[in-house]
Amino acid sequence: MTKAALILLIFLSGCVTRYQEQRWHRGGYEDAQYDYNVFRVSFKSNGLTSKERNADFALLRSAELCRNNGYKYFIILEEDKYTNRRKHYSGSSSKTKYKENDDGSATVTTKSGGGMMFTIKEPRASFLIECHLTRPEKFSYDADFLHNSLRLKYKIDR
């Protein structure tokens, strides 16, 4: 591992995507309302966030939307989980030495290093949810239970 790659790894450690609204390049949730009780929820994470955490945050946002709109339960009508792959290239460097020889000629030596390519895997999750006042016969999530459980799991206070 090159020095530049090691520095990048140290800099990025601990920078998993937080539970937050989607911002410019920081990741987070987005949602849209399609009907009185139907919402699309998505969560985008960076390459340091696990698939499990990403999906849990999409579920957490689903539970919040359900609760905020006066519903108690929700079902997932459509689910899409995937990984966005992005290539990142580390910088390269060159060092050239010039040495004049005794006979008047010159020797030029160039050494190059770096220039590594990394693939960054960014998890994504998108759910189309339908909210209900009473528990449907299909498998459903209890919004209050899920909300409290995931907030406790990830130590989210708000």
PDB file of C-alpha atoms in Angstrom:
ATOM      1  CA  MET A   1       0.000   0.000   0.000  1.00  0.00           C
ATOM      2  CA  THR A   2       1.387   3.375  -0.961  1.00  0.00           C
ATOM      3  CA  LYS A   3       1.829   6.208   1.479  1.00  0.00           C
ATOM      4  CA  ALA A   4      -0.945   8.218  -0.256  1.00  0.00           C
ATOM      5  CA  ALA A   5      -3.385   5.295  -0.029  1.00  0.00           C
ATOM      6  CA  LEU A   6      -2.579   4.804   3.654  1.00  0.00           C
ATOM      7  CA  ILE A   7      -3.161   8.497   4.395  1.00  0.00           C
ATOM      8  CA  LEU A   8      -6.486   8.385   2.495  1.00  0.00           C
ATOM      9  CA  LEU A   9      -7.571   5.302   4.449  1.00  0.00           C
ATOM     10  CA  ILE A  10      -6.694   6.913   7.802  1.00  0.00           C
ATOM     11  CA  PHE A  11      -8.473  10.137   6.816  1.00  0.00           C
ATOM     12  CA  LEU A  12     -11.656   8.316   5.814  1.00  0.00           C
ATOM     13  CA  SER A  13     -11.812   5.906   8.746  1.00  0.00           C
ATOM     14  CA  GLY A  14     -14.796   6.569  10.950  1.00  0.00           C
ATOM     15  CA  CYS A  15     -16.560   8.603   8.251  1.00  0.00           C
ATOM     16  CA  VAL A  16     -19.543   6.314   7.674  1.00  0.00           C
ATOM     17  CA  THR A  17     -22.669   8.002   6.375  1.00  0.00           C
ATOM     18  CA  ARG A  18     -24.767   9.391   9.223  1.00  0.00           C
ATOM     19  CA  TYR A  19     -28.545   9.295   9.439  1.00  0.00           C
ATOM     20  CA  GLN A  20     -29.409  12.619   7.817  1.00  0.00           C
ATOM     21  CA  GLU A  21     -31.278  14.197   4.950  1.00  0.00           C
ATOM     22  CA  GLN A  22     -29.458  13.829   1.592  1.00  0.00           C
ATOM     23  CA  ARG A  23     -26.949  16.610   1.131  1.00  0.00           C
ATOM     24  CA  TRP A  24     -24.745  17.508  -1.796  1.00  0.00           C
ATOM     25  CA  HIS A  25     -22.164  14.663  -1.609  1.00  0.00           C
ATOM     26  CA  ARG A  26     -22.548  13.460   1.973  1.00  0.00           C
ATOM     27  CA  GLY A  27     -25.243  10.819   1.507  1.00  0.00           C
ATOM     28  CA  GLY A  28     -28.478  10.421   3.413  1.00  0.00           C
ATOM     29  CA  TYR A  29     -32.201   9.901   2.828  1.00  0.00           C
ATOM     30  CA  GLU A  30     -34.592  11.293   0.246  1.00  0.00           C
ATOM     31  CA  ASP A  31     -38.322  10.713   0.068  1.00  0.00           C
ATOM     32  CA  ALA A  32     -41.357  11.622  -2.001  1.00  0.00           C
ATOM     33  CA  GLN A  33     -45.071  11.219  -1.366  1.00  0.00           C
ATOM     34  CA  TYR A  34     -47.048   9.543  -4.200  1.00  0.00           C
ATOM     35  CA  ASP A  35     -50.451   9.212  -2.538  1.00  0.00           C
ATOM     36  CA  TYR A  36     -51.953   9.919   0.899  1.00  0.00           C
ATOM     37  CA  ASN A  37     -50.303   6.795   2.307  1.00  0.00           C
ATOM     38  CA  VAL A  38     -47.654   5.878  -0.324  1.00  0.00           C
ATOM     39  CA  PHE A  39     -44.042   7.079  -0.198  1.00  0.00           C
ATOM     40  CA  ARG A  40     -40.759   6.395  -1.983  1.00  0.00           C
ATOM     41  CA  VAL A  41     -37.824   6.341   0.443  1.00  0.00           C
ATOM     42  CA  SER A  42     -34.173   6.028  -0.544  1.00  0.00           C
ATOM     43  CA  PHE A  43     -30.900   6.098   1.332  1.00  0.00           C
ATOM     44  CA  LYS A  44     -27.481   6.626  -0.272  1.00  0.00           C
ATOM     45  CA  SER A  45     -24.248   5.891   1.597  1.00  0.00           C
ATOM     46  CA  ASN A  46     -20.539   6.323   1.015  1.00  0.00           C
ATOM     47  CA  GLY A  47     -18.041   3.499   0.537  1.00  0.00           C
ATOM     48  CA  LEU A  48     -17.359   3.167   4.266  1.00  0.00           C
ATOM     49  CA  THR A  49     -20.963   2.319   5.184  1.00  0.00           C
ATOM     50  CA  SER A  50     -22.197  -1.287   5.307  1.00  0.00           C
ATOM     51  CA  LYS A  51     -25.137  -2.528   3.236  1.00  0.00           C
ATOM     52  CA  GLU A  52     -26.944  -3.447   6.457  1.00  0.00           C
ATOM     53  CA  ARG A  53     -26.605   0.058   7.925  1.00  0.00           C
ATOM     54  CA  ASN A  54     -27.728   1.614   4.645  1.00  0.00           C
ATOM     55  CA  ALA A  55     -30.880  -0.586   4.457  1.00  0.00           C
ATOM     56  CA  ASP A  56     -31.620   0.010   8.150  1.00  0.00           C
ATOM     57  CA  PHE A  57     -31.490   3.772   7.609  1.00  0.00           C
ATOM     58  CA  ALA A  58     -33.949   3.476   4.699  1.00  0.00           C
ATOM     59  CA  LEU A  59     -36.238   1.481   7.010  1.00  0.00           C
ATOM     60  CA  LEU A  60     -35.815   4.057   9.777  1.00  0.00           C
ATOM     61  CA  ARG A  61     -36.850   6.870   7.431  1.00  0.00           C
ATOM     62  CA  SER A  62     -39.840   4.758   6.306  1.00  0.00           C
ATOM     63  CA  ALA A  63     -40.927   4.352   9.942  1.00  0.00           C
ATOM     64  CA  GLU A  64     -40.540   8.105  10.551  1.00  0.00           C
ATOM     65  CA  LEU A  65     -42.671   8.989   7.519  1.00  0.00           C
ATOM     66  CA  CYS A  66     -45.319   6.527   8.618  1.00  0.00           C
ATOM     67  CA  ARG A  67     -45.447   7.958  12.159  1.00  0.00           C
ATOM     68  CA  ASN A  68     -45.246  11.598  11.019  1.00  0.00           C
ATOM     69  CA  ASN A  69     -48.294  11.071   8.801  1.00  0.00           C
ATOM     70  CA  GLY A  70     -50.410   9.456  11.513  1.00  0.00           C
ATOM     71  CA  TYR A  71     -49.997   5.797  10.499  1.00  0.00           C
ATOM     72  CA  LYS A  72     -48.907   2.862  12.661  1.00  0.00           C
ATOM     73  CA  TYR A  73     -47.796   0.207  10.147  1.00  0.00           C
ATOM     74  CA  PHE A  74     -46.231   0.000   6.712  1.00  0.00           C
ATOM     75  CA  ILE A  75     -45.585  -2.595   4.041  1.00  0.00           C
ATOM     76  CA  ILE A  76     -42.909  -2.516   1.374  1.00  0.00           C
ATOM     77  CA  LEU A  77     -44.460  -2.634  -2.101  1.00  0.00           C
ATOM     78  CA  GLU A  78     -41.153  -2.426  -4.001  1.00  0.00           C
ATOM     79  CA  GLU A  79     -37.581  -2.849  -2.795  1.00  0.00           C
ATOM     80  CA  ASP A  80     -34.362  -2.059  -4.630  1.00  0.00           C
ATOM     81  CA  LYS A  81     -30.981  -2.571  -2.987  1.00  0.00           C
ATOM     82  CA  TYR A  82     -27.805  -2.217  -5.005  1.00  0.00           C
ATOM     83  CA  THR A  83     -24.220  -1.028  -4.842  1.00  0.00           C
ATOM     84  CA  ASN A  84     -22.942   1.936  -6.824  1.00  0.00           C
ATOM     85  CA  ARG A  85     -19.343   1.312  -7.915  1.00  0.00           C
ATOM     86  CA  ARG A  86     -17.091   4.312  -8.448  1.00  0.00           C
ATOM     87  CA  LYS A  87     -13.423   4.310  -9.444  1.00  0.00           C
ATOM     88  CA  HIS A  88     -10.965   6.543  -7.611  1.00  0.00           C
ATOM     89  CA  TYR A  89      -7.391   7.127  -8.733  1.00  0.00           C
ATOM     90  CA  SER A  90      -4.680   8.123  -6.288  1.00  0.00           C
ATOM     91  CA  GLY A  91      -2.142  10.641  -7.451  1.00  0.00           C
ATOM     92  CA  SER A  92       1.202   9.604  -8.856  1.00  0.00           C
ATOM     93  CA  SER A  93       4.563  11.286  -8.491  1.00  0.00           C
ATOM     94  CA  SER A  94       7.881  11.351 -10.309  1.00  0.00           C
ATOM     95  CA  LYS A  95      11.358  12.356  -9.201  1.00  0.00           C
ATOM     96  CA  THR A  96      14.062  13.126 -11.749  1.00  0.00           C
ATOM     97  CA  LYS A  97      17.785  13.278 -10.969  1.00  0.00           C
ATOM     98  CA  TYR A  98      20.285  14.947 -13.286  1.00  0.00           C
ATOM     99  CA  LYS A  99      23.966  14.086 -12.958  1.00  0.00           C
ATOM    100  CA  GLU A 100      26.751  15.515 -15.071  1.00  0.00           C
ATOM    101  CA  ASN A 101      29.443  12.952 -15.881  1.00  0.00           C
ATOM    102  CA  ASP A 102      33.233  13.610 -15.983  1.00  0.00           C
ATOM    103  CA  ASP A 103      33.279  13.277 -19.782  1.00  0.00           C
ATOM    104  CA  GLY A 104      30.730  16.114 -20.179  1.00  0.00           C
ATOM    105  CA  SER A 105      27.738  13.870 -20.819  1.00  0.00           C
ATOM    106  CA  ALA A 106      24.748  13.733 -18.495  1.00  0.00           C
ATOM    107  CA  THR A 107      22.771  10.929 -16.857  1.00  0.00           C
ATOM    108  CA  VAL A 108      19.067  11.479 -16.213  1.00  0.00           C
ATOM    109  CA  THR A 109      17.173   9.064 -13.925  1.00  0.00           C
ATOM    110  CA  THR A 110      13.429   9.237 -13.314  1.00  0.00           C
ATOM    111  CA  LYS A 111      11.571   7.224 -10.672  1.00  0.00           C
ATOM    112  CA  SER A 112       7.767   7.145 -10.580  1.00  0.00           C
ATOM    113  CA  GLY A 113       5.346   5.870  -7.971  1.00  0.00           C
ATOM    114  CA  GLY A 114       1.711   5.881  -6.963  1.00  0.00           C
ATOM    115  CA  GLY A 115      -1.094   6.046  -9.464  1.00  0.00           C
ATOM    116  CA  MET A 116      -3.207   3.288  -7.877  1.00  0.00           C
ATOM    117  CA  MET A 117      -6.853   2.715  -8.747  1.00  0.00           C
ATOM    118  CA  PHE A 118      -9.480   1.915  -6.087  1.00  0.00           C
ATOM    119  CA  THR A 119     -13.073   0.819  -6.561  1.00  0.00           C
ATOM    120  CA  ILE A 120     -15.369   2.447  -4.028  1.00  0.00           C
ATOM    121  CA  LYS A 121     -18.588   0.530  -3.330  1.00  0.00           C
ATOM    122  CA  GLU A 122     -21.455   2.744  -2.150  1.00  0.00           C
ATOM    123  CA  PRO A 123     -24.606   0.952  -0.897  1.00  0.00           C
ATOM    124  CA  ARG A 124     -28.056   2.157  -1.942  1.00  0.00           C
ATOM    125  CA  ALA A 125     -31.577   1.187  -0.853  1.00  0.00           C
ATOM    126  CA  SER A 126     -34.936   2.352  -2.167  1.00  0.00           C
ATOM    127  CA  PHE A 127     -38.376   1.324  -0.869  1.00  0.00           C
ATOM    128  CA  LEU A 128     -41.871   2.106  -2.077  1.00  0.00           C
ATOM    129  CA  ILE A 129     -43.958   1.871   1.084  1.00  0.00           C
ATOM    130  CA  GLU A 130     -47.658   1.882   1.835  1.00  0.00           C
ATOM    131  CA  CYS A 131     -48.733   3.067   5.293  1.00  0.00           C
ATOM    132  CA  HIS A 132     -51.741   1.738   7.269  1.00  0.00           C
ATOM    133  CA  LEU A 133     -53.672   2.649  10.412  1.00  0.00           C
ATOM    134  CA  THR A 134     -54.307  -1.000  11.334  1.00  0.00           C
ATOM    135  CA  ARG A 135     -52.003  -3.971  10.819  1.00  0.00           C
ATOM    136  CA  PRO A 136     -52.509  -5.409   7.309  1.00  0.00           C
ATOM    137  CA  GLU A 137     -52.777  -9.161   6.738  1.00  0.00           C
ATOM    138  CA  LYS A 138     -49.530  -9.090   4.693  1.00  0.00           C
ATOM    139  CA  PHE A 139     -46.171  -8.878   6.442  1.00  0.00           C
ATOM    140  CA  SER A 140     -45.851  -5.368   7.828  1.00  0.00           C
ATOM    141  CA  TYR A 141     -43.583  -3.318  10.035  1.00  0.00           C
ATOM    142  CA  ASP A 142     -44.770  -1.688  13.250  1.00  0.00           C
ATOM    143  CA  ALA A 143     -43.500   1.870  12.734  1.00  0.00           C
ATOM    144  CA  ASP A 144     -43.119   2.697  16.449  1.00  0.00           C
ATOM    145  CA  PHE A 145     -41.287  -0.519  17.263  1.00  0.00           C
ATOM    146  CA  LEU A 146     -38.947  -0.266  14.255  1.00  0.00           C
ATOM    147  CA  HIS A 147     -38.274   3.420  14.874  1.00  0.00           C
ATOM    148  CA  ASN A 148     -37.284   2.836  18.509  1.00  0.00           C
ATOM    149  CA  SER A 149     -35.311  -0.321  17.750  1.00  0.00           C
ATOM    150  CA  LEU A 150     -33.163   1.203  14.991  1.00  0.00           C
ATOM    151  CA  ARG A 151     -32.553   4.429  16.914  1.00  0.00           C
ATOM    152  CA  LEU A 152     -31.306   2.351  19.830  1.00  0.00           C
ATOM    153  CA  LYS A 153     -29.156   0.115  17.580  1.00  0.00           C
ATOM    154  CA  TYR A 154     -27.373   3.107  15.990  1.00  0.00           C
ATOM    155  CA  LYS A 155     -27.481   5.366  19.079  1.00  0.00           C
ATOM    156  CA  ILE A 156     -29.468   8.117  17.351  1.00  0.00           C
ATOM    157  CA  ASP A 157     -30.906  10.516  19.949  1.00  0.00           C
ATOM    158  CA  ARG A 158     -33.131  12.921  18.049  1.00  0.00           C
TER     159      ARG A 158
END
